[in-house]
Structure formats: structure tokens, C-alpha cells
Short mmCIF file of C-alpha atoms and ligand atoms in Angstrom, two decimals:
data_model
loop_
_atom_site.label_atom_id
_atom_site.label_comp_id
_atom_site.label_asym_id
_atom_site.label_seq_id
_atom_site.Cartn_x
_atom_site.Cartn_y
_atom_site.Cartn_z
CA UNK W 1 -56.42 67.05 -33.60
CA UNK W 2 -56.07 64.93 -30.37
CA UNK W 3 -58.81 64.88 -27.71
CA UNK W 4 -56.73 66.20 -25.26
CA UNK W 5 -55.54 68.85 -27.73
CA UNK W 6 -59.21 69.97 -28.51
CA UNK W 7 -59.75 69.95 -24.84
CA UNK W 8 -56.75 72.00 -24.47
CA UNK W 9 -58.38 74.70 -26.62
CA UNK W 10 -61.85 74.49 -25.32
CA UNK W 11 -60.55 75.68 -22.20
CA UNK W 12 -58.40 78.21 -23.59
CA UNK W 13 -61.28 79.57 -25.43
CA UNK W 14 -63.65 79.56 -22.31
CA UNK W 15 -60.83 81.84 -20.68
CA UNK W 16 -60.10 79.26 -18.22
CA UNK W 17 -57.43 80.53 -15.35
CA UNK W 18 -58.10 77.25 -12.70
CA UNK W 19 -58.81 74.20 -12.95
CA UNK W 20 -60.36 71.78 -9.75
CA UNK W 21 -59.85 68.44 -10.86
CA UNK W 22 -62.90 66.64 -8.73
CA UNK W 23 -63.27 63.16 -6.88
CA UNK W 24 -65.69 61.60 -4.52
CA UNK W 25 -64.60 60.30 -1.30
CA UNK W 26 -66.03 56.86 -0.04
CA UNK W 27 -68.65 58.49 2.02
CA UNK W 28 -69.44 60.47 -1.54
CA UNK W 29 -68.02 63.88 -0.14
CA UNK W 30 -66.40 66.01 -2.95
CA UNK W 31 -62.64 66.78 -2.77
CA UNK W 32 -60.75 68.52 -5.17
CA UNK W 33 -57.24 70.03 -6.05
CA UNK W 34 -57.01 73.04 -8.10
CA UNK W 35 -54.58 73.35 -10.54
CA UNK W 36 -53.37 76.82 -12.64
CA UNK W 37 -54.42 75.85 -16.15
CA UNK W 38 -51.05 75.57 -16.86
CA UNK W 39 -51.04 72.51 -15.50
CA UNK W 40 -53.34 71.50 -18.00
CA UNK W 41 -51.97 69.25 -20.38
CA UNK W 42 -50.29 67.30 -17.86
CA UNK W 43 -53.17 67.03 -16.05
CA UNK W 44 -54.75 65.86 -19.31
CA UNK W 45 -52.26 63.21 -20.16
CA UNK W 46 -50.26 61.81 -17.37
CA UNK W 47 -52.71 62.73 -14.62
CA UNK W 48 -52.16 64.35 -11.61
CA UNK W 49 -50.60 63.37 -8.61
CA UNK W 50 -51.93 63.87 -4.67
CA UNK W 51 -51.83 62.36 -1.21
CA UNK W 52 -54.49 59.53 -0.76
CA UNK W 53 -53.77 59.44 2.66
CA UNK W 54 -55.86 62.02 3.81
CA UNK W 55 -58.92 60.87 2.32
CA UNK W 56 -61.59 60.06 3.75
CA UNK W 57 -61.55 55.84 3.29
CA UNK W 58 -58.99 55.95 0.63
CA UNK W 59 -55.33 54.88 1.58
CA UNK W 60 -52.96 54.07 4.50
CA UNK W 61 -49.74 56.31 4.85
CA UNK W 62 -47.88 53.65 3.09
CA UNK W 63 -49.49 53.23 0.09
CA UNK W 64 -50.97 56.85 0.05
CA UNK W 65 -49.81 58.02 -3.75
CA UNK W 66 -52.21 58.04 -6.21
CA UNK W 67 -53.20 59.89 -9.27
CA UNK W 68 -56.25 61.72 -10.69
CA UNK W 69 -57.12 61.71 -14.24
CA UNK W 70 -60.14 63.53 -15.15
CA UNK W 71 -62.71 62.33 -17.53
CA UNK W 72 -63.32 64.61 -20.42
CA UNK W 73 -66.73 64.26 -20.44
CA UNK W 74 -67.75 65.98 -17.54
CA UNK W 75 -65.78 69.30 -18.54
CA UNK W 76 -67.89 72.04 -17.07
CA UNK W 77 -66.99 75.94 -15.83
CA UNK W 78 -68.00 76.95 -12.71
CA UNK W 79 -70.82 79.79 -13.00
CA UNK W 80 -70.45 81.69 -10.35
CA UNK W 81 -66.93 82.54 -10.31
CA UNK W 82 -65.21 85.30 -12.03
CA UNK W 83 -65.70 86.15 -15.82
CA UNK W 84 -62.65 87.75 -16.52
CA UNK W 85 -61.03 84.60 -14.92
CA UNK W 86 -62.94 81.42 -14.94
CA UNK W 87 -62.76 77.91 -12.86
CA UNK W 88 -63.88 75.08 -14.55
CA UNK W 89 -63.81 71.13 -13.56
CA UNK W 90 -63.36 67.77 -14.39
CA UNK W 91 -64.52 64.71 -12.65
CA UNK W 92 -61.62 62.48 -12.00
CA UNK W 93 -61.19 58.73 -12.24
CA UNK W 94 -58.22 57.95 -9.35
CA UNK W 95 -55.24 55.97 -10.00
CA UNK W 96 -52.72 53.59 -8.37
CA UNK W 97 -48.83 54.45 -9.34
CA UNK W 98 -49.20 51.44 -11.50
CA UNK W 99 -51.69 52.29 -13.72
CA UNK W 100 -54.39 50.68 -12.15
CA UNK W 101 -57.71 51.76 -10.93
CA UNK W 102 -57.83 52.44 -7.35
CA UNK W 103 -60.40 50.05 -5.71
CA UNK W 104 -61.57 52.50 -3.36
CA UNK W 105 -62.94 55.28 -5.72
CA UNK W 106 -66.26 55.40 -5.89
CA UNK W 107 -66.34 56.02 -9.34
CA UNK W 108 -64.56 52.71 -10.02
CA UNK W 109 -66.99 50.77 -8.93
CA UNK W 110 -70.22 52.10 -10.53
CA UNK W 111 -68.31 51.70 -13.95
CA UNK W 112 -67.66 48.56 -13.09
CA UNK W 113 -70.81 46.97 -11.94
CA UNK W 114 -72.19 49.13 -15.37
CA UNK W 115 -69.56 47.34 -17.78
CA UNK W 116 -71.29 43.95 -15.85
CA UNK W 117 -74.21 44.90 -17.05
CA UNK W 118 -72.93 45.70 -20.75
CA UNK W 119 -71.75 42.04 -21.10
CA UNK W 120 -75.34 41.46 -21.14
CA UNK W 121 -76.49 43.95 -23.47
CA UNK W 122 -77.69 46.71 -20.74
CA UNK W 123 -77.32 49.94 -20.26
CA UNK W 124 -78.44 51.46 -16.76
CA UNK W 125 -80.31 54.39 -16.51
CA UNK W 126 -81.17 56.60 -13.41
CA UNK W 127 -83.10 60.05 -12.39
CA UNK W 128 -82.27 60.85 -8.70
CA UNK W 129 -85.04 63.04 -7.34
CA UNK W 130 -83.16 65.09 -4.67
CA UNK W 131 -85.06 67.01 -2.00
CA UNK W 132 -83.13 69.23 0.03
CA UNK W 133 -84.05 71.98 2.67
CA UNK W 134 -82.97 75.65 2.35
CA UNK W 135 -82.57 77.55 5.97
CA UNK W 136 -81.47 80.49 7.29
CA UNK W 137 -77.66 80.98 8.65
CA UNK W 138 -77.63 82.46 12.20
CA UNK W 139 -74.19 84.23 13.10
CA UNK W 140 -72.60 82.77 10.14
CA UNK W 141 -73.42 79.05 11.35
CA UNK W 142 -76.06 76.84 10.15
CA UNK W 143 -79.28 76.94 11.56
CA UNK W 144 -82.90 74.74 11.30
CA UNK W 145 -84.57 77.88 11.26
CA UNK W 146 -86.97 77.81 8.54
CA UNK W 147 -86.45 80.23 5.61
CA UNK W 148 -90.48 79.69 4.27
CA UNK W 149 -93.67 78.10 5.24
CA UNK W 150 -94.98 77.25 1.71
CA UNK W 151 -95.93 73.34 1.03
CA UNK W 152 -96.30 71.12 -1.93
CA UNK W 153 -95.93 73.11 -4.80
CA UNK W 154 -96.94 76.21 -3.41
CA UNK W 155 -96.03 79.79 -5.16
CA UNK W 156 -94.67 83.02 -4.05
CA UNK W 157 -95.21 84.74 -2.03
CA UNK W 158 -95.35 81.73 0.64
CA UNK W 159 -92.55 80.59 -1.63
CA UNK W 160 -89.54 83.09 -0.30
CA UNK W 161 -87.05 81.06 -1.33
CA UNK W 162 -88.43 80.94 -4.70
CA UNK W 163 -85.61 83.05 -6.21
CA UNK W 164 -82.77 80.79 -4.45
CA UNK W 165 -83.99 78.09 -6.41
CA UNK W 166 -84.20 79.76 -9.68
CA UNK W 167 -80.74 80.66 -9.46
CA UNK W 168 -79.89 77.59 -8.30
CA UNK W 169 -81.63 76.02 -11.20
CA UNK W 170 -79.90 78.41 -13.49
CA UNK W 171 -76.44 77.71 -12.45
CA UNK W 172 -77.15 73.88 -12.81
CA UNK W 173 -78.44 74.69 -16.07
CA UNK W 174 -75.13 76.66 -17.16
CA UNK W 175 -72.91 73.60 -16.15
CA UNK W 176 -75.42 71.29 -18.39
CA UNK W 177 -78.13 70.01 -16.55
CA UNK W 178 -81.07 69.47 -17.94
CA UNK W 179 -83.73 70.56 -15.04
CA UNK W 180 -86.86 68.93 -15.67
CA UNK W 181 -88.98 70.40 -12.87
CA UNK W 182 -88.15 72.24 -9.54
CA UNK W 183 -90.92 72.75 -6.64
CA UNK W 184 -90.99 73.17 -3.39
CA UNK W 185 -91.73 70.21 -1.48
CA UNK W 186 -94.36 69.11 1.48
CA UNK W 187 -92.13 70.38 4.61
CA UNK W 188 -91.91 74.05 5.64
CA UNK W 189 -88.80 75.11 3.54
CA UNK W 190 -88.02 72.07 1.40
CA UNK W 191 -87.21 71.32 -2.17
CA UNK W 192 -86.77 68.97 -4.62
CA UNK W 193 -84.98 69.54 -8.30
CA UNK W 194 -85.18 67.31 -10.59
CA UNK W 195 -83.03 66.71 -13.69
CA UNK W 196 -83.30 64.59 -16.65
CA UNK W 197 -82.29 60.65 -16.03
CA UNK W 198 -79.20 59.20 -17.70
CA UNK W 199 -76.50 57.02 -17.58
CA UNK W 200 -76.32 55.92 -14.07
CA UNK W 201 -72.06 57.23 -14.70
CA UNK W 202 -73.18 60.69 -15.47
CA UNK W 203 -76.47 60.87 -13.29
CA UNK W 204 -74.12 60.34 -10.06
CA UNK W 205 -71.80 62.73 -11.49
CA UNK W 206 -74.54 65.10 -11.41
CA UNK W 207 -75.96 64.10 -7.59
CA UNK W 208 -72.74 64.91 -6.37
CA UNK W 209 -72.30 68.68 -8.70
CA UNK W 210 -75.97 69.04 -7.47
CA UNK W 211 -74.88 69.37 -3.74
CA UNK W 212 -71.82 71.09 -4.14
CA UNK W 213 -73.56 73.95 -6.80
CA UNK W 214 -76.92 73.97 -4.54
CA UNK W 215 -74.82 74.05 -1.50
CA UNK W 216 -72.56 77.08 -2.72
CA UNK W 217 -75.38 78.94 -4.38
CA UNK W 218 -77.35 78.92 -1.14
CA UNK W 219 -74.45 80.38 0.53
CA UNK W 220 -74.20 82.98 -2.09
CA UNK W 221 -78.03 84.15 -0.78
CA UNK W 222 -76.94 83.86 3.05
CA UNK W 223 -79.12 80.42 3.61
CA UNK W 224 -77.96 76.43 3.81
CA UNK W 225 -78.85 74.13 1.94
CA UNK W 226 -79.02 70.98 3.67
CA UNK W 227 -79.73 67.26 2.29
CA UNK W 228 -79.43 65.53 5.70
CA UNK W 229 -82.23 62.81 5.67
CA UNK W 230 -84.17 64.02 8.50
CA UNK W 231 -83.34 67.29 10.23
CA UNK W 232 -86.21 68.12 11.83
CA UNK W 233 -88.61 65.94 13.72
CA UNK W 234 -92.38 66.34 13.13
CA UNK W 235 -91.85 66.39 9.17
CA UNK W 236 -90.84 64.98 6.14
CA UNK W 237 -87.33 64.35 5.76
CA UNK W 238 -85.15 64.39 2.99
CA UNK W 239 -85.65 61.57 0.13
CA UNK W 240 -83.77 60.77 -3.05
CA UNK W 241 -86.21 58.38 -4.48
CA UNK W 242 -83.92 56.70 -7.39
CA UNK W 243 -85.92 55.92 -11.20
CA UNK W 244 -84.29 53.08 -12.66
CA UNK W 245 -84.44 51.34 -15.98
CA UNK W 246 -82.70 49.26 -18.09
CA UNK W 247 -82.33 49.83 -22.14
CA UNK W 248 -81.67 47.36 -24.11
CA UNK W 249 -80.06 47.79 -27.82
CA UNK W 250 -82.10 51.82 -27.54
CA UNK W 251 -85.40 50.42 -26.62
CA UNK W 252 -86.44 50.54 -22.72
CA UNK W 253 -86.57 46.82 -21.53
CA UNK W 254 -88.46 47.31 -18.59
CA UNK W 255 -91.36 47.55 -21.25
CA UNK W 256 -93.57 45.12 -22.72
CA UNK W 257 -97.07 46.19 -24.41
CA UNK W 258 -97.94 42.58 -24.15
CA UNK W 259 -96.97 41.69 -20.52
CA UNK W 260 -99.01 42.20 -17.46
CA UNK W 261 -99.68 46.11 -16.69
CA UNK W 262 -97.13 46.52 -20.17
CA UNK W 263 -94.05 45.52 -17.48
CA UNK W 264 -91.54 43.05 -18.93
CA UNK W 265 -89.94 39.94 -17.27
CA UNK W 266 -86.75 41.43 -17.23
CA UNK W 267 -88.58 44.43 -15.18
CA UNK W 268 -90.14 41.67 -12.68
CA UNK W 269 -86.45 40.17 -12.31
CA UNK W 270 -85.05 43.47 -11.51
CA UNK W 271 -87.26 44.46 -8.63
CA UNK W 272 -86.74 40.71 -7.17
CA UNK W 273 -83.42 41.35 -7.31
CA UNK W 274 -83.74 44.44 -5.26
CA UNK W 275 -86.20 44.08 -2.70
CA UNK W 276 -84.38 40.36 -1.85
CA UNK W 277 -81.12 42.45 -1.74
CA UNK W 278 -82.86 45.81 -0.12
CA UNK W 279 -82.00 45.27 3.49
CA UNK W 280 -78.04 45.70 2.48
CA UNK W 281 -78.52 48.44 -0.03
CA UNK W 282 -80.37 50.37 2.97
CA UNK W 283 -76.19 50.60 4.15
CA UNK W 284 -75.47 51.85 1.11
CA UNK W 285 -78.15 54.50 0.05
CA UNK W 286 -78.93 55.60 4.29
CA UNK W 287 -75.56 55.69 5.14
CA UNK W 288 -75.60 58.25 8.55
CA UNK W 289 -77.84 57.55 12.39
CA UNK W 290 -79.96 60.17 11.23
CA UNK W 291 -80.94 58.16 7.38
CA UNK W 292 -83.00 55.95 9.94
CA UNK W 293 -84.96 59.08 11.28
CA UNK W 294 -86.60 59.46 7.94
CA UNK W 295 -87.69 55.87 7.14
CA UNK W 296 -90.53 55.50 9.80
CA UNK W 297 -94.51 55.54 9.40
CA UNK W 298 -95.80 58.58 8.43
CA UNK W 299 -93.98 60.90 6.70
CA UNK W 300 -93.83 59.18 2.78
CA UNK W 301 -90.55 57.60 3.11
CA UNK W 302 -90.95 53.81 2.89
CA UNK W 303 -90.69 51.05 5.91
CA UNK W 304 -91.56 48.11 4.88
CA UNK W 305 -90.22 45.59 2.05
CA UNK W 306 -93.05 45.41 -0.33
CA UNK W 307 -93.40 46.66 -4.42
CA UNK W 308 -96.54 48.40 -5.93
CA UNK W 309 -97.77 49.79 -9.23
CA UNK W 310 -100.15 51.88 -8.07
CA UNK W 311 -99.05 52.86 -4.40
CA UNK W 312 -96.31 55.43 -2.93
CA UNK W 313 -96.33 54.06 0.43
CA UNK W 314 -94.11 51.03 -0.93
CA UNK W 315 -90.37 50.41 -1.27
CA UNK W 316 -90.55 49.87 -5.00
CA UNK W 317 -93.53 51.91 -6.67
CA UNK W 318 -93.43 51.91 -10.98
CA UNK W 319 -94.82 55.09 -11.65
CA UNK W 320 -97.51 55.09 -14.56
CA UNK W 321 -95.39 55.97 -17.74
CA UNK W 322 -94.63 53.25 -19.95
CA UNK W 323 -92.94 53.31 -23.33
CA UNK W 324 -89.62 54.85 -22.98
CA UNK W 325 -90.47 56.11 -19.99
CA UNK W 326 -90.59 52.99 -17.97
CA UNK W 327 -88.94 52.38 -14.79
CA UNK W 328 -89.21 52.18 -11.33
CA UNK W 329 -88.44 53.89 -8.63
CA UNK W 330 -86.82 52.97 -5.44
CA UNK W 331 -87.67 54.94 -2.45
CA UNK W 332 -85.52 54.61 0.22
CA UNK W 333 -82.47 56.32 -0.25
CA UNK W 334 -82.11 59.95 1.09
CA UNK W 335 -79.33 62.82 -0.42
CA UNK W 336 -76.41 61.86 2.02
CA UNK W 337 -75.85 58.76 0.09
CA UNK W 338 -72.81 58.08 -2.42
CA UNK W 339 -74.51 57.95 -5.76
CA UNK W 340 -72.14 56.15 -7.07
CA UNK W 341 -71.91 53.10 -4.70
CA UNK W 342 -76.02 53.16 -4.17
CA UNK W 343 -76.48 52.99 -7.95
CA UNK W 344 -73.73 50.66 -8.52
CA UNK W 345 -75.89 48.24 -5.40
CA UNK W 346 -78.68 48.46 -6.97
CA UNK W 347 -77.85 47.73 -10.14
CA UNK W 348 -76.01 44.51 -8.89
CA UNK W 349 -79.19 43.49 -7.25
CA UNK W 350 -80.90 44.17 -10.25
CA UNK W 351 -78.80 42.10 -12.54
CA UNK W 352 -78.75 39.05 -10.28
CA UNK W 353 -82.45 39.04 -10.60
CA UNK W 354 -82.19 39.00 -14.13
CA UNK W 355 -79.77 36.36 -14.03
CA UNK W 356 -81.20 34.07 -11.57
CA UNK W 357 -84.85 34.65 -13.40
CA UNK W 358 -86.32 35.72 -9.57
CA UNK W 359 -89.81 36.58 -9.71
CA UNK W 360 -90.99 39.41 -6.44
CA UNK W 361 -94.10 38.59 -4.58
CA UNK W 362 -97.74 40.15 -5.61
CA UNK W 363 -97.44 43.97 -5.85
CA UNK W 364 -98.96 45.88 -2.33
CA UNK W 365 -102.17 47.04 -3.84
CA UNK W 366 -102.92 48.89 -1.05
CA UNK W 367 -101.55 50.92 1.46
CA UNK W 368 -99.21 49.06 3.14
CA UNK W 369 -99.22 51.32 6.39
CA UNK W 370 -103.22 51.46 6.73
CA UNK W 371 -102.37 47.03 7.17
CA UNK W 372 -102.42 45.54 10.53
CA UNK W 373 -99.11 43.74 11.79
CA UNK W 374 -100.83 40.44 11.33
CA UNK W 375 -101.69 41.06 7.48
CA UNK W 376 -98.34 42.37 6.83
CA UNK W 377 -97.29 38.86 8.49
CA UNK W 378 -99.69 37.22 6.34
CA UNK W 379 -98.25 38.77 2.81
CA UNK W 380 -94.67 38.30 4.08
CA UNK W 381 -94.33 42.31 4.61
CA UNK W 382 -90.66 42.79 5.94
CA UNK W 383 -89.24 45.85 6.99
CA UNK W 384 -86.09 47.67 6.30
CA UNK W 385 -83.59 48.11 8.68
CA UNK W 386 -84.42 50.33 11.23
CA UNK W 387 -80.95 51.84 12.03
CA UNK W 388 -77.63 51.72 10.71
CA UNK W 389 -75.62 48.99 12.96
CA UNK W 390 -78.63 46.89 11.75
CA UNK W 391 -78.69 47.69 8.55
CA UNK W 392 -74.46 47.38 8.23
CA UNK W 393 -74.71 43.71 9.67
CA UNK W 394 -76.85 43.13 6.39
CA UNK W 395 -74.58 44.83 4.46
CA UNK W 396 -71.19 42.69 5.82
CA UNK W 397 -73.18 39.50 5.11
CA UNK W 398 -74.26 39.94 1.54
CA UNK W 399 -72.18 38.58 -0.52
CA UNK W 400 -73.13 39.90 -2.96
CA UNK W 401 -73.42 43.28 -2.78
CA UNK W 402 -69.98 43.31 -0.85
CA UNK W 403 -68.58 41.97 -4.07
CA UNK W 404 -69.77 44.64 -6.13
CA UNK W 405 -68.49 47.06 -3.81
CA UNK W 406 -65.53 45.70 -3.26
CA UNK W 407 -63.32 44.66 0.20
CA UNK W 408 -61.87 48.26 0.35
CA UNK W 409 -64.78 49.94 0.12
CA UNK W 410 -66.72 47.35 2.56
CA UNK W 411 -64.14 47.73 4.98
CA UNK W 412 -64.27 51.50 4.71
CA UNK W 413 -67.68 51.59 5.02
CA UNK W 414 -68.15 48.88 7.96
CA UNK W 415 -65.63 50.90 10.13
CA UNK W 416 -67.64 54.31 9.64
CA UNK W 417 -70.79 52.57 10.42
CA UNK W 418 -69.56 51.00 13.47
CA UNK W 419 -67.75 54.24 14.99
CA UNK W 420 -70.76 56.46 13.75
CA UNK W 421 -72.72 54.40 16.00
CA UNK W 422 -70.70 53.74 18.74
CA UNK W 423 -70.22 57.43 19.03
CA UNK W 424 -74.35 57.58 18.43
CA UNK W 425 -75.02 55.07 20.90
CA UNK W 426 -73.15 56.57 24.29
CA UNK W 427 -74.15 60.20 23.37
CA UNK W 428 -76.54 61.10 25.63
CA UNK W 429 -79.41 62.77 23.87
CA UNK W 430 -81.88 65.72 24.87
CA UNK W 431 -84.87 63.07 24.42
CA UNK W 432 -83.33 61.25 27.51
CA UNK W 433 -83.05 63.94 29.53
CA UNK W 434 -86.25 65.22 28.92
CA UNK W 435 -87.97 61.65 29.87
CA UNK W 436 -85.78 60.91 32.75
CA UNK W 437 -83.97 63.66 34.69
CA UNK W 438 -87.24 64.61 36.13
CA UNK W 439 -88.94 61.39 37.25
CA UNK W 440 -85.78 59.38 38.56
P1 ADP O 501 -92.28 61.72 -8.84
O1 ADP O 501 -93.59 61.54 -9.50
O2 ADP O 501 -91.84 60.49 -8.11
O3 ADP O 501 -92.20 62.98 -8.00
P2 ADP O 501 -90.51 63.12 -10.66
O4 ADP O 501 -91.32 63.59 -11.82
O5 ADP O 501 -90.18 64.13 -9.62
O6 ADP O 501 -91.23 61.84 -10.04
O7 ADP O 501 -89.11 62.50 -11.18
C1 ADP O 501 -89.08 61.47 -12.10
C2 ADP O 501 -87.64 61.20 -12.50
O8 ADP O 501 -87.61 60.00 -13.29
C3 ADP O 501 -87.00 62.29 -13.36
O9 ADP O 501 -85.68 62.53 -12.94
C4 ADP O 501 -87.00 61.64 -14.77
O10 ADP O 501 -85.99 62.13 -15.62
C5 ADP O 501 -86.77 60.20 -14.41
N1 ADP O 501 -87.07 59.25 -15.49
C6 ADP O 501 -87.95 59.36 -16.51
N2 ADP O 501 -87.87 58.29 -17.32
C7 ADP O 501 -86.91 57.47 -16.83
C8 ADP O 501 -86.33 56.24 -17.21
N3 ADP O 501 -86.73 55.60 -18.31
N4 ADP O 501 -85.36 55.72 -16.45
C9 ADP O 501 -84.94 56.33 -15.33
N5 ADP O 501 -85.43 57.50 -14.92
C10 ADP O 501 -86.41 58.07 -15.65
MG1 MG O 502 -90.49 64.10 -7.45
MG1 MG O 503 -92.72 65.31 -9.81
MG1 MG O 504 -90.24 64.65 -3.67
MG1 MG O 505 -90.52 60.22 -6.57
#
């Protein structure tokens, strides 16, 4: 039997009525066309067709047909819909007319910048730690009104939204994650979930289900769930520190048991390549004004360019595990990124490391934002961009990172960052008038 043929049962069997065939727009925003099942096969074998034109940083009117074809592999029914009558989705890779891959998905470039990385024997892994804050709706509209005051790891009954998370936890379990912890998080009303690391393909497949199911099952228990990087001032925002590591032919190449605190050379390479390229993956993986809320002094979200083994307060910390479980993990980015294009940044960074042998500075051994200005100075501490014209000027001049994204994508992506903040910068906000209207 065919794949498509076997699929063609599966979904049968599962008592499948719709089908939403998914994408990811530039900004990483899901879109999706249902389909009655039908529709399958086609689907299945010749793709579908829709309008790219109305997408966010896909196509111009004249070249606006493509095609989705969805990728097998990421097959999963929607839990919370009907029984009698379920949805279930694919992931879709989007097409040009011609057969070829459409420069401007998303998903097209991580596989890309991965299949780079094959030619040299790796395989990427990542586990995106997503934090996320749960509050209540007021008239039907989103709110900041807090649905809990628990902390870090704190239990019912401080925990109210305790039960939110379980199901949400369930449902992400039903379509096939594998949850590996959930807590609630240091803020009044946050959360984090985190599921097992992977192929960097099918861990960004999951960031973006992960909204979109935690999202919806919120909604389903009259709250919203909200990933925005910093909604409230006064407390933490919200991160999505990335775990990275490389395997190489099964075995985790980031480890050595005979190297310097057990990390390899290849691991050494890979956070040179990063930090020296971190400025223009801060466009990538804090892509809104408000990203640049979150990364300040204070609240656990990194500032300054620096890499540790034993301290959270840098950019690049490698937690303590070793053996398989080797990696490290990059701070910076916050939930409103696209997975797909952060990963497939890093990763680029990473492998030009590799490639060009780059060795990073000493590791911060201490806390980075306990050190004056002057000893920053002194251990040539940069910072990261600190907001997102700045950090899109980096991103426009690196060469290489624009390469692995691509000129459609860095066009897309320079144009949103220049109206975002042009619309940003002649707002006038309440802090103003709260400083000024009084005393001038
Ligand atoms: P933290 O201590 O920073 O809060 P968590 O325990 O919340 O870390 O999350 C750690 C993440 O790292 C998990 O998603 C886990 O699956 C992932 N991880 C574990 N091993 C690896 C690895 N070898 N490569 C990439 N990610 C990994
Ligand atoms: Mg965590
Ligand atoms: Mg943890
Ligand atoms: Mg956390
Ligand atoms: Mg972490």
C-alpha cells in the first residue's frame, strides 16, 4: 500500500469529517484552509491550491498562486472538536505553480539551513521552553487581569489555573506531545510547558500547535492565553529560552568526557557562532516593540552578550546535564517569535562557528548584572539590541544570517520592523503623558 493510501485510511478510521491543512505565515502566525475530507486524496497527492496574496509576507497579487502540500508526519486530530465528527491537521510545506518551494515559507527555510547542516553529518536538535500567561477575559475581550497569584512552582489552591493547564497539557498530549514538565512560573499568573526536544523541523512544528491548542483551550475555560514577551510592567515577561544541540552519527556532539567541563570543540564553535551572530538573531527570535520590554536588568531575561556554565543571568548558559543530554540554551528569544526562522538563525550561526573553528571568549562566571559598566568594558561585555529598529539594522547587515533566511523573507521582515516602529515611535504613550502634561 502507498503512503498516501495508508494515510487515506488512517483518517478514515479516525472518523475524520475536516481536514485544516496548516502553514505558518512569515511573522509565524498559523493560517489554515479546511478542506471536507473528501478532498483528501487530492490534497494528499497534487496538493492544494489557495491565494498567497493575502498572506501575511507571502506574495504580490501577481504572483499570488501557490499550493499547500501537507507533510504526513505531522498528521494529528484535533481534541477538542466533535467525536462523532472529527478535525484533524497536517502541517503544510507551500508551493510555487512550478513545483518549487516557495522561498517565503517559513518552513522552507528551517529545512533548508537543517539539510546544511546534514552535509556535515549533523542533526539539530531543540526544546523550546515556552512561558505564557493565562488571564481573565472581560466582556468577551482580552484583559491583563490576573487569573492567580501563585509563583514559581507553587500548588493549588494559589494555583487556580491549575486545571487550565492540565487540560491544556492533556490535549497537547492527545495530538502527541510528549510534556515533560508543566509549572507555573515566577509572575502572578504565568506558565511555562515544556515538551520533549527534537528535531528542530518537528520542535517548531510543535511551538506553533502549542499556541494555537493553548490559545483555544484557554478560551474553552473563558481565560487568554497570551505569549506576548512582556505584558505587564513590574514582572517577568514571557521567555522561550531555546536548548540546542547537535548529534552527530546518534551520539550528542556537544559532549566530550575528556574536554574542559566534558564540553566538546564543536560545542565551543557553536556558541561562537552565536553570540558573534546574536545581535541579528535578536530580529529574528524578538520580533515585536514590546520583545525589547522583556530583555532589560532585572527580571531573568538576558541583556548582555556574554556565555556561562554555571550562570542564568547570561545569553548562553549550558545547563549541567551532560551525556546525551548536552546542550545549551539560548535565552533571549520570547513566544512571539517564528520558530522556524529563529531556529533556522541559530543554527546558521552555529554552523559557521563550526566551520570557521571560532572559539567564544571566557565563560561569565559570575553574575554579569551584579558587574559594574567598567568591568563589563573590561571583559568585552556587549549588549543586545535594545529595541527592534536597532536590532533590524543588525539583522539587514548580516550577511549571513540574511542568507539563510533568504531575500523574501528579509525583505518581509525589514518592512514589518520598520512600519511596526514607525507606527511605535509617533504613538504617543500614557508614560508621556503622565511625565509631561502636568509639568509643561
Ligand atoms: P530550565 O532548567 O532552563 O527551566 P527545562 O527543564 O524547563 O529547563 O527545559 C529543558 C528543555 O531542554 C526541555 O525541553 C528538554 O527536552 C530539552 N533538552 C534536553 N536535552 C536536550 C538536548 N540534548 N538538546 C536539546 N534540548 C534538550
Ligand atoms: Mg524551564
Ligand atoms: Mg525546568
Ligand atoms: Mg521558565
Ligand atoms: Mg530555561
Amino acid at each position: 500500500m502507498t503512503e498516501v493510501a495508508k494515510m487515506l485510511e488512517k483518517i478514515e478510521g479516525d472518523n475524520v469529517k475536516f481536514i485544516r491543512l496548516q502553514f505558518s505565515d512569515i511573522q509565524g502566525q498559523i493560517k489554515n484552509v479546511a478542506i471536507p475530507v473528501k478532498q483528501a486524496e487530492k490534497a494528499l497527492t497534487d496538493g492544494i491550491s489557495f491565494d498567497g496574496s493575502s498572506i501575511e509576507g507571502f506574495a504580490r497579487i501577481e504572483e499570488s498562486d501557490m499550493v499547500l502540500k501537507p507533510d504526513m508526519d505531522t498528521y494529528a486530530l484535533l481534541p477538542w472538536r466533535p467525536k462523532e465528527a472529527r478535525v484533524a491537521r497536517f502541517i503544510c510545506d507551500v508551493y510555487l505553480p512550478n513545483g518549487k518551494p516557495f522561498e517565503g515559507d517559513p518552513r522552507y527555510v528551517l529545512k533548508k539551513t537543517l539539510a546544511e547542516a546534514a552535509e556535515m553529518g549533523f542533526s539539530f536538535n531543540t526544546g523550546p521552553e515556552c512561558e505564557f500567561f493565562l488571564f481573565k477575559m472581560v466582556n468577551g475581550e482580552p484583559s491583563i487581569e490576573f487569573k492567580d497569584h501563585g509563583g514559581y512552582f507553587d500548588l493549588a489552591p494559589t494555583d487556580l489555573a491549575e486545571d487550565v493547564r492540565r487540560d491544556i497539557v492533556l490535549a497537547l498530549t492527545d495530538m502527541g506531545f510528549d510534556v515533560e514538565a508543566s509549572h507555573h512560573e515566577v509572575a502572578e499568573s504565568q506558565h511555562e510547558i515544556d515538551f520533549k526536544y527534537g528535531d528542530a523541523l518537528k520542535t517548531a512544528d510543535n511551538v506553533v500547535t502549542f499556541r494555537f491548542v493553548t490559545k483555544t483551550i484557554a478560551l474553552m475555560n473563558g481565560l487568554h492565553a497570551t505569549f506576548m514577551a512582556k505584558p505587564v510592567y513590574g514582572i517577568n515577561g514571557n521567555g522561550m529560552h531555546v536548548n540546542c544541540s547537535l548529534f552527530k552519527e546518534g551520539e550528542n556532539a556537544f559532549f566530550d568526557p575528556e574536554a574542559p567541563l566534558q564540553l566538546s570543540d564543536t560545542s565551543m564553535h557553536f556558541i561562537a557562532g552565536v553570540l558573534n551572530h546574536s545581535k541579528s538573531i535578536t530580529r529574528v527570535a524578538n520580533p515585536t516593540v514590546n520583545s525589547y520590554k522583556r530583555l532589560v536588568p532585572g527580571y531573568e531575561a538576558p541583556v548582555y552578550i556574554a556565555w556561562s556554565a554555571s550562570n542564568r543571568t547570561a545569553l548562553v548558559r549550558v545547563p549541567a546535564p551532560r551525556g546525551k543530554s548536552t546542550r545549551i540554551e539560548l535565552r533571549s528569544p520570547d513566544p512571539t517569535c517564528n520558530p522556524y526562522l529563529t531556529f533556522a538563525a541559530i543554527l546558521a550561526a552555529g554552523i559557521e562557528g563550526i566551520k570557521k573553528e571560532m572559539q567564544p571568549p571566557a565563560g561569565a562566571a559570575k553574575n554579569i548584572f551584579a558587574m559594574s559598566e567598567d568591568e563589563r568594558t573590561k571583559s568585552h561585555i556587549e549588549t543586545l539590541p535594545c529595541d527592534l529598529i536597532t536590532a533590524n539594522k543588525h539583522f539587514i547587515e548580516d550577511e549571513l544570517i540574511c542568507k539563510a533566511l533568504g531575500p523574501h523573507i528579509v525583505e518581509g521582515m525589514n518592512n514589518i520592523a520598520k512600519l511596526e516602529w514607525d507606527s511605535f515611535r509617533t504613538a504617543v504613550h500614557p508614560w508621556e503623558v503622565e511625565q509631561y502634561l502636568a509639568r509643561y
